[in-house]
PDB file of C-alpha atoms in Angstrom:
ATOM      1  CA  UNK A   1       6.504  15.667 -14.053  1.00 39.00           C
ATOM      2  CA  UNK A   2       4.043  16.027 -11.167  1.00 45.00           C
ATOM      3  CA  UNK A   3       4.472  14.436  -7.777  1.00 60.00           C
ATOM      4  CA  UNK A   4       7.214  11.861  -8.410  1.00 74.00           C
ATOM      5  CA  UNK A   5       7.653   9.294  -5.655  1.00 95.00           C
ATOM      6  CA  UNK A   6      11.452   9.524  -5.641  1.00 98.00           C
ATOM      7  CA  UNK A   7      13.740  12.393  -6.572  1.00 98.00           C
ATOM      8  CA  UNK A   8      17.175  11.090  -7.520  1.00 98.00           C
ATOM      9  CA  UNK A   9      19.873  13.684  -6.852  1.00 98.00           C
ATOM     10  CA  UNK A  10      23.307  13.331  -8.421  1.00 98.00           C
ATOM     11  CA  UNK A  11      26.175  15.749  -7.870  1.00 97.00           C
ATOM     12  CA  UNK A  12      28.483  15.995 -10.871  1.00 96.00           C
ATOM     13  CA  UNK A  13      31.983  17.435 -10.981  1.00 94.00           C
ATOM     14  CA  UNK A  14      33.920  16.707 -14.175  1.00 93.00           C
ATOM     15  CA  UNK A  15      32.326  13.281 -14.194  1.00 91.00           C
ATOM     16  CA  UNK A  16      31.919  12.849 -17.924  1.00 90.00           C
ATOM     17  CA  UNK A  17      33.542   9.418 -17.810  1.00 86.00           C
ATOM     18  CA  UNK A  18      30.991   8.061 -15.342  1.00 95.00           C
ATOM     19  CA  UNK A  19      27.883  10.237 -15.045  1.00 97.00           C
ATOM     20  CA  UNK A  20      26.546   9.372 -18.517  1.00 97.00           C
ATOM     21  CA  UNK A  21      26.785   5.657 -17.707  1.00 97.00           C
ATOM     22  CA  UNK A  22      25.084   6.312 -14.368  1.00 98.00           C
ATOM     23  CA  UNK A  23      22.183   8.160 -15.988  1.00 98.00           C
ATOM     24  CA  UNK A  24      21.876   5.527 -18.709  1.00 98.00           C
ATOM     25  CA  UNK A  25      21.594   2.809 -16.057  1.00 98.00           C
ATOM     26  CA  UNK A  26      18.897   4.794 -14.239  1.00 98.00           C
ATOM     27  CA  UNK A  27      16.685   5.228 -17.297  1.00 97.00           C
ATOM     28  CA  UNK A  28      17.206   1.619 -18.376  1.00 97.00           C
ATOM     29  CA  UNK A  29      16.335   0.012 -15.053  1.00 97.00           C
ATOM     30  CA  UNK A  30      14.055   2.274 -13.012  1.00 96.00           C
ATOM     31  CA  UNK A  31      10.385   3.115 -13.433  1.00 93.00           C
ATOM     32  CA  UNK A  32      10.706   6.553 -14.990  1.00 92.00           C
ATOM     33  CA  UNK A  33       7.044   7.356 -14.279  1.00 92.00           C
ATOM     34  CA  UNK A  34       7.711   7.426 -10.531  1.00 94.00           C
ATOM     35  CA  UNK A  35      11.034   9.307 -10.449  1.00 97.00           C
ATOM     36  CA  UNK A  36      12.588  12.617 -11.317  1.00 97.00           C
ATOM     37  CA  UNK A  37      16.325  12.909 -11.878  1.00 98.00           C
ATOM     38  CA  UNK A  38      18.191  16.010 -10.769  1.00 98.00           C
ATOM     39  CA  UNK A  39      21.854  16.608 -11.574  1.00 98.00           C
ATOM     40  CA  UNK A  40      23.572  19.421  -9.719  1.00 98.00           C
ATOM     41  CA  UNK A  41      26.699  20.327 -11.648  1.00 98.00           C
ATOM     42  CA  UNK A  42      29.521  21.875  -9.614  1.00 97.00           C
ATOM     43  CA  UNK A  43      30.998  24.015 -12.412  1.00 95.00           C
ATOM     44  CA  UNK A  44      32.404  21.104 -14.438  1.00 96.00           C
ATOM     45  CA  UNK A  45      34.880  22.009 -17.162  1.00 93.00           C
ATOM     46  CA  UNK A  46      34.804  18.721 -19.090  1.00 93.00           C
ATOM     47  CA  UNK A  47      31.593  19.481 -21.022  1.00 93.00           C
ATOM     48  CA  UNK A  48      29.727  16.791 -19.086  1.00 95.00           C
ATOM     49  CA  UNK A  49      26.811  19.183 -18.397  1.00 96.00           C
ATOM     50  CA  UNK A  50      26.410  19.689 -22.152  1.00 96.00           C
ATOM     51  CA  UNK A  51      26.426  15.930 -22.734  1.00 96.00           C
ATOM     52  CA  UNK A  52      23.793  15.458 -20.022  1.00 97.00           C
ATOM     53  CA  UNK A  53      21.614  18.163 -21.554  1.00 96.00           C
ATOM     54  CA  UNK A  54      21.899  16.638 -25.022  1.00 96.00           C
ATOM     55  CA  UNK A  55      21.435  12.981 -24.107  1.00 96.00           C
ATOM     56  CA  UNK A  56      18.981  13.249 -21.206  1.00 97.00           C
ATOM     57  CA  UNK A  57      16.558  16.115 -21.878  1.00 96.00           C
ATOM     58  CA  UNK A  58      14.218  15.054 -19.043  1.00 97.00           C
ATOM     59  CA  UNK A  59      16.959  15.446 -16.417  1.00 98.00           C
ATOM     60  CA  UNK A  60      16.662  18.601 -14.339  1.00 98.00           C
ATOM     61  CA  UNK A  61      20.189  20.010 -14.747  1.00 98.00           C
ATOM     62  CA  UNK A  62      21.193  22.661 -12.216  1.00 98.00           C
ATOM     63  CA  UNK A  63      24.424  24.338 -13.277  1.00 98.00           C
ATOM     64  CA  UNK A  64      26.412  26.085 -10.541  1.00 97.00           C
ATOM     65  CA  UNK A  65      28.863  28.926 -11.125  1.00 96.00           C
ATOM     66  CA  UNK A  66      31.486  27.349  -8.848  1.00 96.00           C
ATOM     67  CA  UNK A  67      32.288  24.085  -7.100  1.00 95.00           C
ATOM     68  CA  UNK A  68      30.141  24.248  -3.975  1.00 95.00           C
ATOM     69  CA  UNK A  69      31.106  20.858  -2.585  1.00 93.00           C
ATOM     70  CA  UNK A  70      29.071  17.693  -2.156  1.00 94.00           C
ATOM     71  CA  UNK A  71      26.786  18.730   0.688  1.00 96.00           C
ATOM     72  CA  UNK A  72      25.847  22.173  -0.595  1.00 97.00           C
ATOM     73  CA  UNK A  73      25.123  20.780  -4.058  1.00 98.00           C
ATOM     74  CA  UNK A  74      22.845  18.091  -2.598  1.00 98.00           C
ATOM     75  CA  UNK A  75      21.011  20.774  -0.612  1.00 98.00           C
ATOM     76  CA  UNK A  76      20.354  22.670  -3.833  1.00 98.00           C
ATOM     77  CA  UNK A  77      19.049  19.510  -5.456  1.00 98.00           C
ATOM     78  CA  UNK A  78      16.806  18.790  -2.480  1.00 98.00           C
ATOM     79  CA  UNK A  79      15.293  22.283  -2.626  1.00 98.00           C
ATOM     80  CA  UNK A  80      14.357  21.685  -6.263  1.00 98.00           C
ATOM     81  CA  UNK A  81      13.070  18.144  -5.624  1.00 98.00           C
ATOM     82  CA  UNK A  82       9.375  17.349  -5.726  1.00 96.00           C
ATOM     83  CA  UNK A  83       9.481  13.695  -4.698  1.00 97.00           C
ATOM     84  CA  UNK A  84       8.276  12.297  -1.413  1.00 97.00           C
ATOM     85  CA  UNK A  85      11.654  10.604  -1.069  1.00 98.00           C
ATOM     86  CA  UNK A  86      15.197  11.653  -1.899  1.00 98.00           C
ATOM     87  CA  UNK A  87      17.655   9.144  -3.314  1.00 98.00           C
ATOM     88  CA  UNK A  88      21.135  10.658  -3.072  1.00 98.00           C
ATOM     89  CA  UNK A  89      23.279   8.892  -5.629  1.00 98.00           C
ATOM     90  CA  UNK A  90      26.937   9.257  -6.562  1.00 96.00           C
ATOM     91  CA  UNK A  91      27.768   9.870 -10.209  1.00 96.00           C
ATOM     92  CA  UNK A  92      30.057   6.813 -10.224  1.00 95.00           C
ATOM     93  CA  UNK A  93      27.292   4.294  -9.552  1.00 97.00           C
ATOM     94  CA  UNK A  94      25.484   1.910 -11.868  1.00 98.00           C
ATOM     95  CA  UNK A  95      21.920   0.699 -11.352  1.00 98.00           C
ATOM     96  CA  UNK A  96      21.385  -2.893 -12.490  1.00 96.00           C
ATOM     97  CA  UNK A  97      17.773  -3.481 -11.458  1.00 96.00           C
ATOM     98  CA  UNK A  98      14.751  -1.575 -10.204  1.00 96.00           C
ATOM     99  CA  UNK A  99      15.934  -1.256  -6.610  1.00 97.00           C
ATOM    100  CA  UNK A 100      13.673   1.621  -5.560  1.00 97.00           C
ATOM    101  CA  UNK A 101      10.469  -0.282  -4.639  1.00 96.00           C
ATOM    102  CA  UNK A 102      12.383  -2.425  -2.131  1.00 97.00           C
ATOM    103  CA  UNK A 103      14.192   0.566  -0.647  1.00 97.00           C
ATOM    104  CA  UNK A 104      11.022   2.660  -0.417  1.00 97.00           C
ATOM    105  CA  UNK A 105       9.070  -0.200   1.198  1.00 96.00           C
ATOM    106  CA  UNK A 106      11.764  -0.665   3.819  1.00 97.00           C
ATOM    107  CA  UNK A 107      11.937   3.067   4.523  1.00 97.00           C
ATOM    108  CA  UNK A 108       8.168   3.288   4.928  1.00 96.00           C
ATOM    109  CA  UNK A 109       8.039   0.238   7.211  1.00 95.00           C
ATOM    110  CA  UNK A 110       8.837   2.418  10.235  1.00 94.00           C
ATOM    111  CA  UNK A 111       8.294   6.118  10.934  1.00 94.00           C
ATOM    112  CA  UNK A 112      11.558   6.150  12.919  1.00 96.00           C
ATOM    113  CA  UNK A 113      13.633   4.845  10.038  1.00 98.00           C
ATOM    114  CA  UNK A 114      15.666   7.765   8.711  1.00 98.00           C
ATOM    115  CA  UNK A 115      17.897   6.468   5.927  1.00 98.00           C
ATOM    116  CA  UNK A 116      18.147   3.201   3.988  1.00 98.00           C
ATOM    117  CA  UNK A 117      21.290   2.225   2.113  1.00 98.00           C
ATOM    118  CA  UNK A 118      21.543  -0.682  -0.369  1.00 97.00           C
ATOM    119  CA  UNK A 119      24.414  -3.124  -0.691  1.00 96.00           C
ATOM    120  CA  UNK A 120      27.284  -1.634  -2.697  1.00 96.00           C
ATOM    121  CA  UNK A 121      29.318  -3.760  -5.070  1.00 95.00           C
ATOM    122  CA  UNK A 122      32.688  -3.269  -6.701  1.00 93.00           C
ATOM    123  CA  UNK A 123      32.710  -3.221 -10.522  1.00 94.00           C
ATOM    124  CA  UNK A 124      33.564  -6.952 -10.512  1.00 92.00           C
ATOM    125  CA  UNK A 125      30.455  -7.668  -8.430  1.00 92.00           C
ATOM    126  CA  UNK A 126      32.297  -8.303  -5.175  1.00 91.00           C
ATOM    127  CA  UNK A 127      31.288  -6.975  -1.758  1.00 93.00           C
ATOM    128  CA  UNK A 128      32.126  -3.344  -1.006  1.00 93.00           C
ATOM    129  CA  UNK A 129      32.287  -2.036   2.549  1.00 93.00           C
ATOM    130  CA  UNK A 130      29.661   0.693   2.776  1.00 93.00           C
ATOM    131  CA  UNK A 131      29.025   1.357   6.472  1.00 96.00           C
ATOM    132  CA  UNK A 132      31.040   2.787   9.335  1.00 95.00           C
ATOM    133  CA  UNK A 133      30.880   3.185  13.075  1.00 96.00           C
ATOM    134  CA  UNK A 134      29.971   6.514  14.644  1.00 97.00           C
ATOM    135  CA  UNK A 135      32.817   9.015  14.278  1.00 96.00           C
ATOM    136  CA  UNK A 136      34.940   9.356  17.403  1.00 96.00           C
ATOM    137  CA  UNK A 137      38.245   7.950  18.626  1.00 95.00           C
ATOM    138  CA  UNK A 138      36.754   4.517  19.343  1.00 96.00           C
ATOM    139  CA  UNK A 139      34.483   4.488  16.317  1.00 96.00           C
ATOM    140  CA  UNK A 140      37.208   5.518  13.876  1.00 93.00           C
ATOM    141  CA  UNK A 141      39.494   2.811  15.288  1.00 95.00           C
ATOM    142  CA  UNK A 142      36.761   0.180  14.835  1.00 95.00           C
ATOM    143  CA  UNK A 143      36.080   1.348  11.285  1.00 93.00           C
ATOM    144  CA  UNK A 144      39.814   1.242  10.519  1.00 92.00           C
ATOM    145  CA  UNK A 145      39.933  -2.389  11.656  1.00 93.00           C
ATOM    146  CA  UNK A 146      37.030  -3.227   9.333  1.00 92.00           C
ATOM    147  CA  UNK A 147      38.752  -1.433   6.446  1.00 90.00           C
ATOM    148  CA  UNK A 148      41.954  -3.385   7.083  1.00 91.00           C
ATOM    149  CA  UNK A 149      40.028  -6.653   6.950  1.00 91.00           C
ATOM    150  CA  UNK A 150      38.284  -5.522   3.781  1.00 91.00           C
ATOM    151  CA  UNK A 151      41.612  -4.802   2.095  1.00 89.00           C
ATOM    152  CA  UNK A 152      42.843  -8.341   2.746  1.00 91.00           C
ATOM    153  CA  UNK A 153      41.229 -10.765   0.276  1.00 87.00           C
ATOM    154  CA  UNK A 154      41.638 -13.639   2.731  1.00 88.00           C
ATOM    155  CA  UNK A 155      39.534 -11.791   5.346  1.00 91.00           C
ATOM    156  CA  UNK A 156      37.044 -10.014   3.078  1.00 89.00           C
ATOM    157  CA  UNK A 157      34.734 -13.007   2.672  1.00 88.00           C
ATOM    158  CA  UNK A 158      34.295 -13.323   6.442  1.00 90.00           C
ATOM    159  CA  UNK A 159      33.582  -9.596   6.683  1.00 91.00           C
ATOM    160  CA  UNK A 160      31.021  -9.829   3.881  1.00 93.00           C
ATOM    161  CA  UNK A 161      29.202 -12.568   5.823  1.00 92.00           C
ATOM    162  CA  UNK A 162      28.362  -9.990   8.489  1.00 92.00           C
ATOM    163  CA  UNK A 163      26.382  -8.039   5.876  1.00 95.00           C
ATOM    164  CA  UNK A 164      24.064 -10.787   4.652  1.00 95.00           C
ATOM    165  CA  UNK A 165      20.999  -9.443   6.448  1.00 97.00           C
ATOM    166  CA  UNK A 166      19.396  -6.101   7.257  1.00 97.00           C
ATOM    167  CA  UNK A 167      21.204  -4.342  10.087  1.00 96.00           C
ATOM    168  CA  UNK A 168      21.048  -1.025  11.887  1.00 97.00           C
ATOM    169  CA  UNK A 169      24.249   0.980  11.384  1.00 98.00           C
ATOM    170  CA  UNK A 170      25.778   4.239  12.568  1.00 98.00           C
ATOM    171  CA  UNK A 171      26.899   5.577   9.189  1.00 97.00           C
ATOM    172  CA  UNK A 172      25.977   4.749   5.605  1.00 97.00           C
ATOM    173  CA  UNK A 173      28.399   5.651   2.833  1.00 92.00           C
ATOM    174  CA  UNK A 174      26.947   8.557   0.868  1.00 91.00           C
ATOM    175  CA  UNK A 175      27.126   6.805  -2.513  1.00 95.00           C
ATOM    176  CA  UNK A 176      23.474   5.708  -2.291  1.00 97.00           C
ATOM    177  CA  UNK A 177      21.079   6.830   0.454  1.00 98.00           C
ATOM    178  CA  UNK A 178      17.277   6.924   0.442  1.00 98.00           C
ATOM    179  CA  UNK A 179      15.395   9.150   2.898  1.00 98.00           C
ATOM    180  CA  UNK A 180      12.129  11.023   3.203  1.00 98.00           C
ATOM    181  CA  UNK A 181      12.401  14.557   1.889  1.00 98.00           C
ATOM    182  CA  UNK A 182      10.548  15.845   4.952  1.00 97.00           C
ATOM    183  CA  UNK A 183      13.088  14.235   7.287  1.00 98.00           C
ATOM    184  CA  UNK A 184      16.001  15.669   5.294  1.00 98.00           C
ATOM    185  CA  UNK A 185      14.675  19.185   5.836  1.00 98.00           C
ATOM    186  CA  UNK A 186      13.627  18.440   9.408  1.00 98.00           C
ATOM    187  CA  UNK A 187      17.265  17.911  10.408  1.00 97.00           C
ATOM    188  CA  UNK A 188      18.502  20.796   8.261  1.00 97.00           C
ATOM    189  CA  UNK A 189      20.013  18.966   5.288  1.00 98.00           C
ATOM    190  CA  UNK A 190      23.772  18.824   4.844  1.00 98.00           C
ATOM    191  CA  UNK A 191      26.023  21.071   6.901  1.00 98.00           C
ATOM    192  CA  UNK A 192      27.663  23.168   4.184  1.00 97.00           C
ATOM    193  CA  UNK A 193      30.708  23.818   6.357  1.00 95.00           C
ATOM    194  CA  UNK A 194      31.838  20.398   5.127  1.00 95.00           C
ATOM    195  CA  UNK A 195      33.122  20.904   1.587  1.00 90.00           C
ATOM    196  CA  UNK A 196      34.074  17.256   1.198  1.00 85.00           C
ATOM    197  CA  UNK A 197      34.587  14.376   3.646  1.00 90.00           C
ATOM    198  CA  UNK A 198      32.560  13.692   6.799  1.00 94.00           C
ATOM    199  CA  UNK A 199      29.469  15.367   5.375  1.00 96.00           C
ATOM    200  CA  UNK A 200      27.455  12.135   5.158  1.00 96.00           C
ATOM    201  CA  UNK A 201      28.781  11.062   8.574  1.00 96.00           C
ATOM    202  CA  UNK A 202      27.497  14.348   9.997  1.00 98.00           C
ATOM    203  CA  UNK A 203      24.149  13.890   8.255  1.00 98.00           C
ATOM    204  CA  UNK A 204      23.828  10.352   9.623  1.00 98.00           C
ATOM    205  CA  UNK A 205      24.769  11.508  13.128  1.00 98.00           C
ATOM    206  CA  UNK A 206      22.138  14.253  13.080  1.00 98.00           C
ATOM    207  CA  UNK A 207      19.493  11.777  11.897  1.00 98.00           C
ATOM    208  CA  UNK A 208      20.423   9.583  14.862  1.00 98.00           C
ATOM    209  CA  UNK A 209      20.431  12.574  17.233  1.00 98.00           C
ATOM    210  CA  UNK A 210      16.867  13.261  16.105  1.00 98.00           C
ATOM    211  CA  UNK A 211      15.841   9.737  17.098  1.00 98.00           C
ATOM    212  CA  UNK A 212      15.917   8.045  13.696  1.00 98.00           C
ATOM    213  CA  UNK A 213      17.810   4.875  12.923  1.00 97.00           C
ATOM    214  CA  UNK A 214      19.711   3.930   9.779  1.00 98.00           C
ATOM    215  CA  UNK A 215      19.293   0.674   7.901  1.00 98.00           C
ATOM    216  CA  UNK A 216      21.705  -1.204   5.666  1.00 98.00           C
ATOM    217  CA  UNK A 217      19.965  -3.765   3.450  1.00 98.00           C
ATOM    218  CA  UNK A 218      21.607  -6.359   1.204  1.00 97.00           C
ATOM    219  CA  UNK A 219      18.287  -7.199  -0.462  1.00 97.00           C
ATOM    220  CA  UNK A 220      19.110  -4.893  -3.393  1.00 97.00           C
ATOM    221  CA  UNK A 221      22.464  -3.750  -4.706  1.00 97.00           C
ATOM    222  CA  UNK A 222      24.168  -1.391  -7.116  1.00 97.00           C
ATOM    223  CA  UNK A 223      27.701  -0.980  -8.414  1.00 97.00           C
ATOM    224  CA  UNK A 224      29.854   1.775  -6.937  1.00 96.00           C
ATOM    225  CA  UNK A 225      33.018   2.415  -8.911  1.00 93.00           C
ATOM    226  CA  UNK A 226      34.361   4.491  -6.036  1.00 78.00           C
ATOM    227  CA  UNK A 227      36.644   7.447  -5.575  1.00 50.00           C
ATOM    228  CA  UNK A 228      36.277   8.964  -9.037  1.00 47.00           C
ATOM    229  CA  UNK A 229      35.874  12.658  -8.234  1.00 45.00           C
ATOM    230  CA  UNK A 230      38.149  12.489  -5.195  1.00 44.00           C
ATOM    231  CA  UNK A 231      40.900  10.779  -7.170  1.00 44.00           C
ATOM    232  CA  UNK A 232      41.107  13.765  -9.487  1.00 44.00           C
ATOM    233  CA  UNK A 233      42.099  16.130  -6.684  1.00 43.00           C
ATOM    234  CA  UNK A 234      43.614  13.735  -4.161  1.00 53.00           C
ATOM    235  CA  UNK A 235      46.568  15.965  -3.296  1.00 61.00           C
ATOM    236  CA  UNK A 236      44.471  19.041  -2.615  1.00 66.00           C
ATOM    237  CA  UNK A 237      41.948  17.115  -0.559  1.00 73.00           C
ATOM    238  CA  UNK A 238      44.326  15.736   2.079  1.00 78.00           C
ATOM    239  CA  UNK A 239      44.231  19.030   3.991  1.00 82.00           C
ATOM    240  CA  UNK A 240      40.468  19.252   3.458  1.00 86.00           C
ATOM    241  CA  UNK A 241      40.031  15.813   5.035  1.00 87.00           C
ATOM    242  CA  UNK A 242      41.790  16.941   8.220  1.00 88.00           C
ATOM    243  CA  UNK A 243      39.893  20.240   8.296  1.00 92.00           C
ATOM    244  CA  UNK A 244      36.595  18.390   8.057  1.00 94.00           C
ATOM    245  CA  UNK A 245      37.686  15.885  10.680  1.00 93.00           C
ATOM    246  CA  UNK A 246      38.565  18.652  13.142  1.00 95.00           C
ATOM    247  CA  UNK A 247      35.262  20.402  12.485  1.00 97.00           C
ATOM    248  CA  UNK A 248      33.305  17.176  12.992  1.00 97.00           C
ATOM    249  CA  UNK A 249      35.015  16.527  16.338  1.00 97.00           C
ATOM    250  CA  UNK A 250      34.384  20.103  17.434  1.00 97.00           C
ATOM    251  CA  UNK A 251      30.709  19.732  16.531  1.00 97.00           C
ATOM    252  CA  UNK A 252      29.976  16.272  17.914  1.00 97.00           C
ATOM    253  CA  UNK A 253      32.722  14.996  20.215  1.00 97.00           C
ATOM    254  CA  UNK A 254      33.710  15.837  23.823  1.00 97.00           C
ATOM    255  CA  UNK A 255      36.560  18.244  24.412  1.00 97.00           C
ATOM    256  CA  UNK A 256      39.002  15.577  25.551  1.00 97.00           C
ATOM    257  CA  UNK A 257      38.590  13.713  22.241  1.00 97.00           C
ATOM    258  CA  UNK A 258      39.195  16.969  20.367  1.00 97.00           C
ATOM    259  CA  UNK A 259      42.404  17.411  22.350  1.00 97.00           C
ATOM    260  CA  UNK A 260      43.580  13.857  21.608  1.00 96.00           C
ATOM    261  CA  UNK A 261      42.882  14.361  17.902  1.00 95.00           C
ATOM    262  CA  UNK A 262      44.794  17.664  17.952  1.00 93.00           C
ATOM    263  CA  UNK A 263      47.821  15.984  19.548  1.00 95.00           C
ATOM    264  CA  UNK A 264      47.675  13.071  17.122  1.00 91.00           C
ATOM    265  CA  UNK A 265      47.541  15.331  14.056  1.00 89.00           C
ATOM    266  CA  UNK A 266      50.352  17.498  15.419  1.00 91.00           C
ATOM    267  CA  UNK A 267      52.464  14.354  15.846  1.00 88.00           C
ATOM    268  CA  UNK A 268      51.681  13.238  12.278  1.00 79.00           C
ATOM    269  CA  UNK A 269      52.751  16.648  10.956  1.00 80.00           C
ATOM    270  CA  UNK A 270      55.985  16.443  12.950  1.00 82.00           C
ATOM    271  CA  UNK A 271      56.666  12.977  11.531  1.00 82.00           C
ATOM    272  CA  UNK A 272      56.110  14.282   8.011  1.00 75.00           C
ATOM    273  CA  UNK A 273      58.517  17.168   8.528  1.00 79.00           C
ATOM    274  CA  UNK A 274      61.148  14.742   9.824  1.00 80.00           C
ATOM    275  CA  UNK A 275      60.924  12.719   6.629  1.00 78.00           C
ATOM    276  CA  UNK A 276      61.430  15.751   4.357  1.00 68.00           C
TER     277      UNK A 276
END
């Protein structure tokens, strides 16, 4: 394919249960003449790369010899992409309509617009929280309050009402993000020091540092099953979450916030030891 408008990049890690459905939904609902689909496989052992190769011969499948993590795999996909735009898509998403023209039009409406994220839905079609406040002590507290409201069915409807129109946001969840390929490389792509967690928050922060703003739009939506790959290795990833959090604070936050985080995590570890 020559000069596709959008390169869709999907990172796969043992996602056989979801990635085939994701790819099927892409080819059923999007204009295949204007896209290329790239799957970066992080050394899956469930034969999902073989299934992709057999069922979707037009997909550019990039097999890796080890699990490189989400950010590094997306960087590889971006370097192989030919599209004007990159659409970073999780393997556990389902496309239900041709959402790309709307997203591309919004992105191209302003040269200072860095990333556009669509509305995310749960598998039952209900609202899914897909934005966050800028990472920091205050921002993480505000995001936690939003998450607590989201988890209470009685409060979720009121929260969803706040997302009925386009709005500038600090962070877009990395399940579905559209950006110009040139901007992605301008800011240096993903920081590969993040293996998992905080990598999209870091990307969003660096877009904002470069003077771009981020847009959430409810005008188009897709289903995000959520947490599939992470759920498989939840125990191992708890320590990785804290490592990434510390690194993010060291990179972006003032020293006093780093110190507060250090004290908080030390206290949490002490509490855990007391319980065992």
